[in-house]
Coordinates of C-alpha atoms and ligand atoms in Angstrom, one line a residue:
X133 CA -37.5 27.5 -9.9
X134 CA -34.0 27.1 -11.4
X135 CA -32.7 25.2 -8.3
X136 CA -32.2 21.5 -8.1
X137 CA -30.4 19.1 -5.8
X138 CA -28.2 17.8 -8.7
X139 CA -27.5 18.9 -12.3
X140 CA -26.1 16.4 -14.9
X141 CA -24.7 17.8 -18.1
X142 CA -25.3 15.5 -21.2
X143 CA -27.7 12.7 -21.6
X144 CA -25.6 10.0 -23.4
X145 CA -24.3 6.8 -21.9
X146 CA -22.7 8.2 -18.8
X147 CA -25.0 11.2 -18.2
X148 CA -28.0 8.8 -18.5
X149 CA -26.5 6.6 -15.8
X150 CA -25.7 9.6 -13.6
X151 CA -29.4 10.8 -13.9
X152 CA -30.8 7.4 -13.1
X153 CA -28.7 6.7 -10.1
X154 CA -29.3 10.2 -8.6
X155 CA -33.1 9.9 -9.1
X156 CA -33.1 6.3 -7.8
X157 CA -31.6 7.8 -4.6
X158 CA -34.4 10.4 -4.3
X159 CA -32.3 13.3 -5.6
X160 CA -34.2 16.0 -7.6
X161 CA -32.2 16.2 -10.8
X162 CA -31.9 18.4 -13.9
X163 CA -30.6 16.6 -16.9
X164 CA -29.3 19.2 -19.5
X165 CA -28.8 18.1 -23.1
X166 CA -27.7 20.3 -25.9
X167 CA -29.5 18.4 -28.7
X168 CA -33.1 17.8 -29.5
X169 CA -35.3 15.3 -27.6
X170 CA -35.4 11.8 -29.1
X171 CA -38.1 9.6 -27.6
X172 CA -37.8 5.9 -27.5
X173 CA -39.5 4.2 -30.4
X174 CA -41.5 7.3 -31.6
X175 CA -38.3 9.1 -32.9
X176 CA -36.7 6.0 -34.5
X177 CA -38.2 7.1 -37.8
X178 CA -36.2 4.9 -40.0
X179 CA -36.1 1.8 -37.9
X180 CA -38.2 -0.3 -40.1
X181 CA -37.4 1.1 -43.5
X182 CA -36.2 -1.3 -46.3
X183 CA -33.5 -0.1 -48.5
X184 CA -36.0 0.6 -51.4
X185 CA -38.0 2.8 -48.9
X186 CA -35.2 5.2 -48.8
X187 CA -34.7 7.9 -51.5
X188 CA -31.1 7.1 -52.0
X189 CA -31.3 3.4 -51.2
X190 CA -29.3 4.2 -48.0
X191 CA -26.4 6.1 -49.6
X192 CA -25.3 9.5 -48.3
X193 CA -22.9 10.6 -51.0
X194 CA -23.8 14.4 -50.7
X195 CA -23.5 14.3 -46.9
X196 CA -20.1 12.7 -47.3
X197 CA -19.0 15.4 -49.8
X198 CA -20.2 18.2 -47.6
X199 CA -19.2 16.6 -44.2
X200 CA -16.1 14.5 -44.9
X201 CA -15.4 13.9 -41.1
X202 CA -18.6 12.4 -40.1
X203 CA -18.9 10.8 -43.6
X204 CA -15.8 8.6 -42.7
X205 CA -17.8 7.0 -39.8
X206 CA -18.7 3.5 -40.9
X207 CA -22.2 3.7 -39.1
X208 CA -23.5 6.7 -41.1
X209 CA -25.9 6.1 -43.8
X210 CA -29.3 7.4 -44.9
X211 CA -31.1 5.6 -42.1
X212 CA -28.8 6.9 -39.3
X213 CA -27.5 10.3 -40.5
X214 CA -29.9 12.3 -38.3
X215 CA -28.2 10.9 -35.2
X216 CA -24.8 12.2 -36.1
X217 CA -23.4 15.8 -35.9
X218 CA -22.6 17.4 -39.2
X219 CA -19.0 18.9 -39.6
X220 CA -20.3 22.1 -40.9
X221 CA -22.8 22.8 -38.2
X222 CA -20.4 22.3 -35.3
X223 CA -16.9 23.4 -36.4
X224 CA -13.8 22.8 -34.3
X225 CA -10.0 23.5 -35.2
X226 CA -7.8 20.6 -36.1
X227 CA -4.3 21.5 -35.3
X228 CA -3.6 18.0 -36.3
X229 CA -6.0 15.9 -38.2
X230 CA -8.7 14.5 -35.8
X231 CA -12.1 13.0 -36.8
X232 CA -14.4 14.0 -34.0
X233 CA -17.6 12.0 -34.3
X234 CA -20.4 13.2 -32.2
X235 CA -24.1 12.6 -31.5
X236 CA -26.0 15.8 -30.1
X237 CA -29.4 14.6 -29.0
X238 CA -31.1 13.1 -26.0
X239 CA -29.3 9.8 -25.6
X240 CA -26.2 11.1 -27.2
X241 CA -24.1 8.4 -28.8
X242 CA -25.9 5.6 -26.8
X243 CA -28.2 5.4 -29.8
X244 CA -25.3 4.9 -32.3
X245 CA -22.8 2.9 -30.5
X246 CA -21.6 -0.6 -31.3
X247 CA -22.5 -1.9 -27.9
X248 CA -19.2 -3.9 -27.2
X249 CA -19.0 -4.3 -23.5
X250 CA -15.9 -6.0 -22.2
X251 CA -14.6 -5.3 -18.7
X252 CA -11.2 -4.0 -18.0
X253 CA -8.9 -6.5 -16.3
X254 CA -6.8 -5.9 -13.2
X255 CA -3.7 -5.6 -15.4
X256 CA -5.3 -2.5 -17.2
X257 CA -5.5 -0.6 -14.0
X258 CA -2.0 -1.6 -12.9
X259 CA -0.3 -0.9 -16.3
X260 CA 0.4 2.9 -16.1
X261 CA 1.9 2.7 -12.6
X262 CA 3.8 -0.5 -13.3
X263 CA 5.3 0.6 -16.6
X264 CA 5.8 4.2 -15.7
X265 CA 3.7 5.9 -18.3
X266 CA 0.8 8.4 -17.6
X267 CA 0.2 8.3 -13.7
X268 CA -0.9 5.4 -11.5
X269 CA -4.7 4.9 -11.5
X270 CA -6.1 5.8 -8.1
X271 CA -8.3 2.8 -8.1
X272 CA -8.0 -0.9 -9.0
X273 CA -10.1 -3.4 -10.7
X274 CA -11.5 -4.7 -7.2
X275 CA -12.9 -1.1 -6.5
X276 CA -14.8 -1.4 -9.9
X277 CA -15.8 -4.9 -10.0
X278 CA -19.0 -4.7 -7.9
X279 CA -20.1 -1.7 -10.0
X280 CA -19.4 -3.6 -13.2
X281 CA -21.9 -6.2 -12.0
X282 CA -24.3 -3.6 -10.9
X283 CA -24.3 -1.9 -14.4
X284 CA -24.2 -5.1 -16.2
X285 CA -27.3 -6.6 -14.6
X286 CA -29.3 -3.5 -15.5
X287 CA -28.2 -2.9 -19.1
X288 CA -28.1 -6.7 -20.0
X289 CA -25.0 -8.1 -21.7
X290 CA -24.9 -11.1 -23.9
X291 CA -21.7 -13.2 -23.6
X292 CA -20.0 -16.3 -22.2
X293 CA -18.3 -16.8 -18.9
X294 CA -14.9 -17.3 -20.4
X295 CA -12.7 -17.7 -17.3
X296 CA -9.9 -15.5 -18.6
X297 CA -7.7 -13.5 -16.3
X298 CA -7.2 -10.8 -18.9
X299 CA -11.0 -10.5 -19.6
X300 CA -12.9 -10.8 -16.2
X301 CA -16.3 -12.7 -16.5
X302 CA -19.4 -10.5 -16.5
X303 CA -23.0 -10.8 -15.4
X304 CA -24.1 -12.3 -18.7
X305 CA -27.0 -13.8 -20.7
X306 CA -26.6 -16.2 -23.5
X307 CA -23.9 -15.3 -26.1
X308 CA -24.7 -14.9 -29.9
X309 CA -23.4 -17.9 -31.7
X310 CA -20.3 -17.8 -33.9
X311 CA -20.8 -19.1 -37.4
X312 CA -19.2 -22.5 -38.4
X313 CA -16.0 -20.9 -39.8
X314 CA -15.6 -18.8 -36.8
X315 CA -16.0 -21.8 -34.5
X316 CA -13.4 -23.6 -36.3
X317 CA -11.0 -20.7 -36.6
X318 CA -11.4 -19.9 -32.8
X319 CA -10.5 -23.6 -32.0
X320 CA -7.4 -23.5 -34.2
X321 CA -6.2 -20.0 -33.2
X322 CA -6.7 -20.8 -29.4
X323 CA -5.0 -24.2 -29.9
X324 CA -1.9 -22.6 -31.7
X325 CA -0.6 -20.4 -28.8
X326 CA -1.7 -20.4 -25.1
X327 CA -2.0 -16.5 -25.2
X328 CA -4.4 -16.4 -28.1
X329 CA -7.8 -16.8 -26.5
X330 CA -10.7 -16.3 -28.8
X331 CA -14.0 -15.6 -27.3
X332 CA -17.4 -14.2 -28.5
X333 CA -17.6 -10.6 -28.2
X334 CA -19.9 -9.4 -25.2
X335 CA -22.3 -6.8 -26.1
X336 CA -25.2 -4.8 -24.5
X337 CA -28.0 -6.8 -26.1
X338 CA -30.8 -8.7 -24.4
X339 CA -30.7 -12.4 -25.4
X340 CA -32.7 -13.5 -22.3
X341 CA -34.3 -10.6 -20.7
X342 CA -34.8 -10.6 -16.9
X343 CA -37.4 -9.0 -14.7
X344 CA -35.4 -5.7 -14.5
X345 CA -35.3 -5.5 -18.3
X346 CA -39.0 -6.2 -18.6
X347 CA -39.5 -3.4 -16.1
X348 CA -37.6 -1.1 -18.4
X349 CA -40.1 -2.1 -21.3
X350 CA -37.3 -3.9 -23.2
X351 CA -37.5 -7.0 -25.2
X352 CA -35.4 -9.7 -26.6
X353 CA -32.9 -9.0 -29.5
X354 CA -34.2 -10.2 -32.9
X355 CA -30.7 -10.1 -34.5
X356 CA -31.7 -7.6 -37.2
X357 CA -28.6 -5.5 -36.7
X358 CA -30.3 -2.3 -37.7
X359 CA -29.3 -1.0 -34.3
X360 CA -27.8 2.4 -35.3
X361 CA -31.3 3.5 -36.3
X362 CA -32.7 3.0 -32.7
X363 CA -34.3 -0.3 -31.7
X364 CA -37.9 -0.3 -31.2
X365 CA -37.6 -3.5 -29.3
X366 CA -35.3 -1.7 -26.8
X367 CA -33.1 -4.7 -27.2
X368 CA -29.7 -2.9 -27.0
X369 CA -28.9 -0.6 -24.2
X370 CA -29.3 3.1 -24.8
X371 CA -30.1 5.9 -22.5
X372 CA -33.4 6.5 -24.4
X373 CA -34.6 2.9 -23.9
X374 CA -33.2 2.4 -20.4
X375 CA -31.8 4.9 -18.0
X376 CA -33.7 8.0 -19.0
X377 CA -37.3 6.5 -18.8
X378 CA -36.3 4.8 -15.7
X379 CA -35.2 8.0 -14.0
X380 CA -38.4 9.7 -15.3
X381 CA -40.6 7.2 -13.6
X382 CA -39.0 8.0 -10.3
X383 CA -40.6 11.5 -10.5
X384 CA -37.3 13.1 -9.7
X385 CA -36.0 13.8 -13.1
X386 CA -36.4 17.0 -15.2
X387 CA -35.1 16.4 -18.7
X388 CA -34.3 19.7 -20.6
X389 CA -33.2 19.3 -24.3
X390 CA -31.8 22.1 -26.4
X391 CA -29.7 23.4 -23.4
X392 CA -26.1 24.0 -24.2
X393 CA -24.0 24.1 -20.9
X394 CA -21.7 27.1 -21.4
X395 CA -19.7 26.8 -18.1
X396 CA -19.9 26.0 -14.6
X397 CA -20.4 28.8 -12.2
X398 CA -17.7 29.1 -9.5
X399 CA -18.8 31.6 -6.7
X400 CA -15.7 33.3 -5.5
X401 CA -17.3 34.5 -2.3
X402 CA -18.8 31.2 -1.3
X403 CA -15.6 29.4 -2.6
X404 CA -17.5 26.7 -4.4
X405 CA -19.4 25.8 -7.5
X406 CA -23.1 26.7 -7.4
X407 CA -24.4 25.8 -10.8
X408 CA -24.1 26.2 -14.5
X409 CA -24.7 28.7 -17.2
X410 CA -26.9 27.4 -20.1
X411 CA -27.5 28.8 -23.7
X412 CA -30.9 28.0 -25.1
X413 CA -30.1 26.3 -28.4
X414 CA -33.2 27.9 -30.1
X415 CA -33.1 31.5 -28.8
X416 CA -29.4 31.9 -27.7
X417 CA -30.6 33.2 -24.3
X418 CA -28.4 32.5 -21.3
X419 CA -29.9 31.3 -18.1
X420 CA -28.4 30.1 -14.8
X421 CA -29.4 26.8 -12.9
X422 CA -28.2 25.9 -9.5
X423 CA -27.5 22.7 -7.6
X424 CA -25.4 21.2 -4.8
X425 CA -23.8 18.6 -7.1
X426 CA -22.9 18.8 -10.7
X427 CA -22.1 15.9 -12.9
X428 CA -20.2 16.7 -16.2
X429 CA -21.1 14.1 -18.9
X430 CA -21.0 15.9 -22.1
X431 CA -18.5 13.2 -23.6
X432 CA -14.8 13.6 -23.2
X433 CA -13.8 16.6 -25.4
X434 CA -17.0 18.6 -24.7
X435 CA -16.6 18.1 -21.0
X436 CA -13.0 19.4 -21.5
X437 CA -14.4 22.3 -23.4
X438 CA -16.9 23.2 -20.5
X439 CA -14.2 22.9 -17.9
X440 CA -11.8 25.0 -19.8
X441 CA -14.6 27.6 -20.4
X442 CA -15.3 27.7 -16.8
X443 CA -13.1 30.6 -15.6
X444 CA -13.4 32.5 -12.4
X445 CA -11.1 34.6 -10.2
X446 CA -10.0 31.4 -8.4
X447 CA -9.7 29.4 -11.5
X448 CA -8.5 31.8 -14.4
X449 CA -7.4 28.9 -16.6
X450 CA -10.4 26.7 -16.2
X451 CA -12.2 24.7 -13.5
X452 CA -9.8 23.1 -10.9
X453 CA -6.9 23.9 -13.3
X454 CA -4.2 24.8 -10.7
X455 CA -1.5 22.4 -12.2
X456 CA -2.1 23.5 -15.8
X457 CA -3.0 20.0 -17.0
X458 CA -6.6 20.5 -17.9
X459 CA -7.1 19.4 -21.5
X460 CA -3.9 17.5 -21.6
X461 CA -3.1 13.8 -21.9
X462 CA -5.8 13.2 -24.4
X463 CA -5.9 9.5 -25.6
X464 CA -7.8 7.3 -27.9
X465 CA -7.7 3.8 -29.4
X466 CA -5.4 3.0 -32.4
X467 CA -7.6 1.2 -35.0
X468 CA -5.2 1.6 -37.9
X469 CA -4.2 -2.1 -38.5
X470 CA -6.4 -4.5 -40.4
X471 CA -6.0 -8.0 -42.0
X472 CA -8.0 -9.7 -44.6
X473 CA -8.0 -13.1 -46.0
X474 CA -10.1 -15.9 -47.6
X475 CA -10.9 -19.4 -46.4
X476 CA -11.9 -22.4 -48.3
X477 CA -13.8 -25.6 -47.4
X478 CA -17.1 -24.4 -46.0
X479 CA -18.9 -23.7 -49.3
X480 CA -21.9 -25.8 -48.2
X481 CA -22.4 -23.9 -45.0
X482 CA -24.2 -20.6 -44.5
X483 CA -25.6 -18.7 -41.5
X484 CA -28.8 -17.0 -40.6
X485 CA -29.6 -13.6 -39.0
X486 CA -27.4 -10.6 -38.7
X487 CA -25.5 -11.2 -35.4
X488 CA -24.7 -7.9 -33.7
X489 CA -21.3 -8.8 -32.4
X490 CA -18.1 -10.8 -33.4
X491 CA -15.3 -13.0 -31.9
X492 CA -12.6 -11.2 -30.1
X493 CA -9.3 -11.8 -28.3
X494 CA -8.2 -9.9 -25.2
X495 CA -4.8 -8.4 -25.1
X496 CA -1.8 -10.8 -24.6
X497 CA 1.1 -8.3 -24.9
X498 CA 2.9 -6.9 -21.8
X499 CA 0.1 -8.2 -19.6
X500 CA 2.1 -9.1 -16.6
X501 CA 5.3 -7.5 -17.3
X502 CA 7.0 -5.4 -20.0
X503 CA 8.1 -7.8 -22.7
X504 CA 8.3 -6.1 -26.0
X505 CA 9.9 -2.9 -27.4
X506 CA 6.5 -1.1 -27.2
X507 CA 4.3 -0.3 -24.3
X508 CA 1.0 -2.0 -23.6
X509 CA -0.8 -4.0 -26.5
X510 CA -4.0 -4.6 -28.5
X511 CA -7.2 -6.6 -28.5
X512 CA -8.3 -8.2 -31.7
X513 CA -11.7 -8.5 -33.4
X514 CA -12.3 -10.8 -36.4
X515 CA -15.3 -11.9 -38.4
X516 CA -16.1 -14.2 -41.3
X517 CA -18.9 -13.7 -43.8
X518 CA -19.8 -14.9 -47.3
X519 CA -19.7 -12.4 -49.9
X520 CA -23.1 -12.1 -51.5
X521 CA -24.9 -10.4 -54.3
X522 CA -22.2 -7.6 -54.5
X523 CA -20.1 -10.3 -56.1
X524 CA -22.3 -10.1 -59.2
X525 CA -21.4 -6.4 -59.7
X526 CA -18.7 -7.2 -62.0
X527 CA -20.5 -10.1 -63.6
X528 CA -21.8 -10.1 -67.1
X529 CA -25.4 -11.4 -68.0
X530 CA -29.0 -10.5 -68.2
X531 CA -32.4 -11.8 -67.1
X532 CA -33.2 -14.8 -65.0
X533 CA -29.9 -16.4 -65.3
X534 CA -28.1 -13.3 -64.2
X535 CA -30.5 -12.9 -61.2
X536 CA -29.9 -16.5 -60.2
X537 CA -26.2 -16.1 -60.5
X538 CA -26.0 -13.1 -58.2
X539 CA -28.2 -14.6 -55.5
X540 CA -25.6 -17.4 -55.2
X541 CA -23.5 -16.8 -52.1
X542 CA -19.8 -16.1 -52.8
X543 CA -16.7 -17.4 -51.0
X544 CA -15.9 -16.9 -47.3
X545 CA -13.7 -13.9 -46.4
X546 CA -12.1 -13.0 -43.2
X547 CA -11.6 -9.5 -41.7
X548 CA -9.5 -8.9 -38.6
X549 CA -8.8 -5.5 -36.8
X550 CA -6.9 -4.4 -33.8
X551 CA -8.0 -2.0 -31.0
X552 CA -4.8 -0.8 -29.4
X553 CA -4.0 1.2 -26.4
X554 CA -2.6 4.6 -27.1
X555 CA -0.2 6.0 -24.6
X556 CA -1.4 9.5 -23.3
X557 CA 1.2 12.2 -23.8
X558 CA 1.1 15.8 -22.4
X559 CA 1.5 17.3 -25.8
X560 CA -1.8 15.6 -27.0
X561 CA -4.2 18.2 -25.8
X562 CA -7.3 20.4 -26.5
X563 CA -7.7 24.1 -25.7
X564 CA -10.1 26.9 -26.5
X565 CA -9.5 29.0 -29.6
X566 CA -9.1 32.6 -28.5
X567 CA -11.4 34.1 -31.3
X568 CA -13.3 31.4 -33.1
X569 CA -16.8 30.8 -31.7
X570 CA -19.6 28.5 -32.8
X571 CA -23.2 29.6 -33.7
X572 CA -24.1 29.8 -30.1
X573 CA -21.1 31.9 -29.0
X574 CA -19.2 28.9 -27.5
X575 CA -15.3 29.0 -28.0
X576 CA -14.3 26.5 -30.7
X577 CA -12.1 23.7 -29.3
X578 CA -8.6 23.3 -30.8
X579 CA -7.6 19.6 -31.0
X580 CA -3.9 18.7 -31.1
X581 CA -3.7 14.9 -30.8
X582 CA -1.7 12.5 -32.8
X583 CA -0.1 9.0 -33.0
X584 CA 3.4 8.3 -31.7
X585 CA 6.1 5.8 -32.4
X586 CA 4.6 3.3 -29.9
X587 CA 1.3 3.2 -32.0
X588 CA 3.3 2.2 -35.0
X589 CA 5.2 -0.5 -33.2
X590 CA 2.0 -1.9 -32.0
X591 CA 0.4 -2.0 -35.5
X592 CA 3.5 -3.9 -36.8
X593 CA 3.3 -6.4 -34.0
X594 CA -0.5 -6.8 -34.7
X595 CA 0.2 -7.4 -38.4
X596 CA 2.7 -10.1 -37.6
X597 CA 0.7 -11.9 -34.8
X598 CA -2.7 -11.5 -36.6
X599 CA -1.1 -13.0 -39.8
X600 CA 0.2 -15.8 -37.9
X601 CA -3.2 -16.4 -36.2
X602 CA -4.9 -16.4 -39.6
X603 CA -2.4 -18.8 -41.0
X604 CA -2.8 -21.2 -38.0
X605 CA -6.6 -21.1 -38.9
X606 CA -6.0 -22.0 -42.5
X607 CA -6.8 -18.6 -44.0
X608 CA -5.3 -17.8 -47.3
X609 CA -4.5 -14.5 -49.3
X610 CA -3.6 -12.8 -46.0
X611 CA -3.1 -9.2 -46.6
X612 CA -2.2 -6.5 -43.9
X613 CA -3.1 -2.9 -44.2
X614 CA -2.7 0.5 -42.5
X615 CA -5.8 2.6 -42.9
X616 CA -3.7 5.6 -41.7
X617 CA -6.9 7.1 -40.4
X618 CA -6.8 10.1 -38.2
X619 CA -7.2 9.7 -34.4
X620 CA -10.7 10.2 -33.4
X621 CA -12.5 7.8 -35.9
X622 CA -12.2 5.2 -33.2
X623 CA -14.7 7.3 -31.2
X624 CA -13.1 6.4 -27.9
X625 CA -11.7 9.7 -26.8
X626 CA -10.4 9.8 -23.3
X627 CA -8.5 12.0 -20.8
X628 CA -7.9 15.7 -20.3
X629 CA -9.5 15.7 -16.8
X630 CA -7.7 12.6 -15.5
X631 CA -8.1 11.1 -12.1
X632 CA -5.3 10.6 -9.7
X633 CA -4.2 10.6 -6.1
X634 CA -1.8 13.6 -6.4
X635 CA -3.5 17.0 -7.2
X636 CA -0.2 18.1 -8.8
X637 CA -0.6 15.6 -11.6
X638 CA -4.3 15.0 -11.8
X639 CA -7.6 16.9 -11.8
X640 CA -9.9 14.5 -10.1
X641 CA -9.7 12.3 -7.1
X642 CA -10.4 8.6 -6.8
X643 CA -14.3 9.4 -6.6
X644 CA -14.2 11.5 -9.8
X645 CA -14.5 14.8 -7.9
X646 CA -12.3 17.7 -8.8
X647 CA -9.6 18.0 -6.3
X648 CA -10.3 21.6 -5.9
X649 CA -14.1 21.7 -6.6
X650 CA -15.4 18.7 -4.8
X651 CA -19.1 19.1 -5.7
X652 CA -18.3 18.7 -9.4
X653 CA -17.8 15.2 -10.7
X654 CA -16.6 14.1 -14.3
X655 CA -17.4 10.4 -15.1
X656 CA -17.2 10.3 -18.9
X657 CA -14.1 9.6 -20.9
X658 CA -12.4 12.7 -19.7
X659 CA -11.6 11.2 -16.3
X660 CA -9.5 8.4 -17.8
X661 CA -5.9 8.0 -16.8
X662 CA -5.2 5.4 -19.7
X663 CA -7.2 3.7 -22.3
X664 CA -6.8 -0.1 -21.8
X665 CA -7.4 -2.1 -25.0
X666 CA -11.2 -2.5 -24.4
X667 CA -14.1 -0.5 -25.5
X668 CA -14.6 2.1 -22.8
X669 CA -18.2 2.7 -22.2
X670 CA -19.0 0.0 -19.8
X671 CA -16.2 1.4 -17.6
X672 CA -17.7 4.8 -17.9
X673 CA -21.1 3.5 -16.7
X674 CA -19.4 1.7 -13.7
X675 CA -17.3 4.7 -12.8
X676 CA -20.5 6.8 -13.0
X677 CA -22.6 4.6 -10.7
X678 CA -19.8 4.4 -8.2
X679 CA -19.3 8.2 -8.2
X680 CA -22.9 8.9 -7.7
X681 CA -23.1 6.5 -4.7
X682 CA -20.2 8.5 -3.2
X683 CA -21.7 11.9 -4.1
X684 CA -25.1 11.2 -2.5
X685 CA -23.5 9.8 0.6
X686 CA -21.3 13.0 0.9
X687 CA -24.4 15.2 0.2
X688 CA -26.3 13.5 3.0
X689 CA -23.4 13.9 5.4
X690 CA -23.5 17.7 4.6
X691 CA -20.0 17.6 3.0
X692 CA -21.0 19.0 -0.5
Ligands
FAD952 C1 -20.4 4.2 -34.3 C2 -19.9 4.1 -33.0 C3 -19.5 3.0 -32.4 C4 -19.2 2.8 -31.0 N1 -19.0 1.5 -30.5 C5 -18.8 1.5 -29.1 C6 -18.6 0.2 -28.5 O1 -18.9 -0.9 -29.2 N2 -18.4 0.1 -27.1 C7 -18.1 1.2 -26.4 O2 -17.8 1.0 -25.3 N3 -18.2 2.4 -27.0 C8 -18.6 2.6 -28.4 N4 -18.6 3.9 -28.9 C9 -18.3 5.0 -28.1 C10 -19.5 5.3 -27.1 O3 -20.6 5.8 -27.9 C11 -19.0 6.4 -26.2 O4 -17.9 6.0 -25.5 C12 -20.1 6.8 -25.2 O5 -21.3 7.2 -25.9 C13 -19.6 8.0 -24.3 O6 -20.6 8.2 -23.3 P1 -20.8 9.8 -22.9 O7 -21.8 9.8 -22.0 O8 -19.5 10.2 -22.5 O9 -21.1 10.6 -24.2 P2 -22.3 10.7 -25.2 O10 -23.0 9.3 -25.2 O11 -21.7 11.1 -26.5 O12 -23.2 11.7 -24.6 C14 -22.8 13.0 -24.4 C15 -24.0 14.0 -24.5 O13 -23.6 15.3 -24.0 C16 -24.2 16.2 -24.8 N5 -23.5 17.4 -24.7 C17 -22.3 17.9 -25.3 N6 -21.9 19.0 -25.0 C18 -23.0 19.6 -24.2 C19 -23.2 20.8 -23.6 N7 -22.3 21.7 -23.7 N8 -24.3 21.0 -22.9 C20 -25.3 20.0 -22.8 N9 -25.1 18.8 -23.3 C21 -24.0 18.6 -24.1 C22 -24.3 15.6 -26.2 O14 -25.3 16.1 -27.0 C23 -24.5 14.1 -25.8 O15 -26.0 13.8 -25.8 C24 -19.1 3.9 -30.1 C25 -19.5 5.2 -30.7 C26 -19.9 5.2 -32.1 C27 -20.3 6.7 -32.6
SF4_953 S1 -30.1 -6.5 -33.7 FE1 -31.2 -6.6 -31.8 S2 -30.9 -4.5 -30.8 FE2 -30.2 -4.4 -32.9 S3 -31.9 -3.6 -34.0 FE3 -32.2 -5.7 -34.2 S4 -33.5 -6.3 -32.4 FE4 -32.7 -4.3 -32.0

């Protein structure tokens, strides 16, 4: 009864994909999820609320006071807070400040992500080997390109075919339009320097659904931008709207919420992994489940935690950890630099709808060779909007005149931010606390991750280059700033169980299998060798689909 052909741990973006692919290939699959069930549409309880329908008009001051870490995430408000983990319920140890933002429920963070989906370029995979940091990736862009296409067609991506070698084109449906100021700015910035290429950000929203999306029961995006509450139209990609119901319809999926995977079982007599130990989140009872293949997709740091907690006679320091590198080389994206400004001359122009994306620029630093005094680079997002009624907050007045005054749109302002590659270091690591446990008896994770000098040099360069871009676009009152935010708030954790060709310097092979436990696969952020400058989840999905294809073919050959 507790035996399946495959077990997937975690039902978020990557685990949902693992489950879908396994089930599509006829594999009886158990999907274990530590959080509660969240059913598409039915459990989006705040999706259609107006601000005045909410007790605190959307504000979560108390939550922020009591849970300062999650309270710092921009997407948390009264309509979304039920999809975010509260600090005080799930403690961890910060050896250095680290804002760990989590979503523990069926669907994981796929419900609350910002859905930016740019492909990595060939240069991103070549970077570490070429510039001599981290280790060389065991795969190249060409290995992943067909899997990007495969995933993109299924999830649905809105965007243009921009023809840039630093941002390969994707399988796309119509892009959201830039507003009039963004269009002008893009033209001016792109015209000012051949390396500055502004394009519309690609995102996992259906602007023109195809047959496969209709089959999933998903519909066209209405540009409401209330996405973080769950979308009743299924217009953005989440595990809940897409991969999990799809897998369920095959008849091969068993979804089991409230199931906290404690560790992987390594059978010393058989010399292989046979299953997982699971704590029931409601009763604390431990049960074992067995399968021939296991996919760990609990999101980067939790997958590290499970692997570190999986000790046996063969692996006393954690699963596959012969080289002592498990939990090391944790990396993230550096979001510290921002730039603001104002722009004049468009006072008679406005825009409609709430577009769920913004213009972006792929990295242009150190792309083909090392050119600066820092390694790698950054991509850039910017957006422009008119300040609205908030402008009236400081205004004096009363009655109808005051009302009319505050409904007048204010001037145009510009916001620009960087998303920079962080160079993974051995000292950036997670490990298990020897004594502290959580409410379910799982060891607490100690996080020791920090910025380095390279991050500061990158931010300086972004401030200079970004200011020059805005200046070229006619922006005034340009101000740079450093948020000094802790790592983690970018919510792009990667590494700790990295891929590589050499078992001495990596944990996983080029198919995401543990070198020393080949029926266990890791395809979430933990497997990443480096971070690139692009949002990572599309790459996690492509790696997952590729790894499942390999796993099932090996299973059928009797190799696993
Ligand atoms: C506000 C926000 C904006 C973001 N924007 C973007 C973006 O624009 N683009 C992008 O690419 N990424 C974005 N991200 C990041 C993106 O959400 C993650 O990269 C992605 O969800 C990772 O997928 P995953 O499968 O590894 O983890 P998750 O989606 O987090 O899923 C992991 C699942 O594992 C479960 N789990 C954990 N531990 C256990 C255990 N012991 N046993 C069983 N289950 C367990 C969790 O409950 C969870 O459901 C954003 C994230 C947030 C919060
Ligand atoms: S913007 Fe699109 S995806 Fe987001 S909530 Fe609205 S309809 Fe759904």
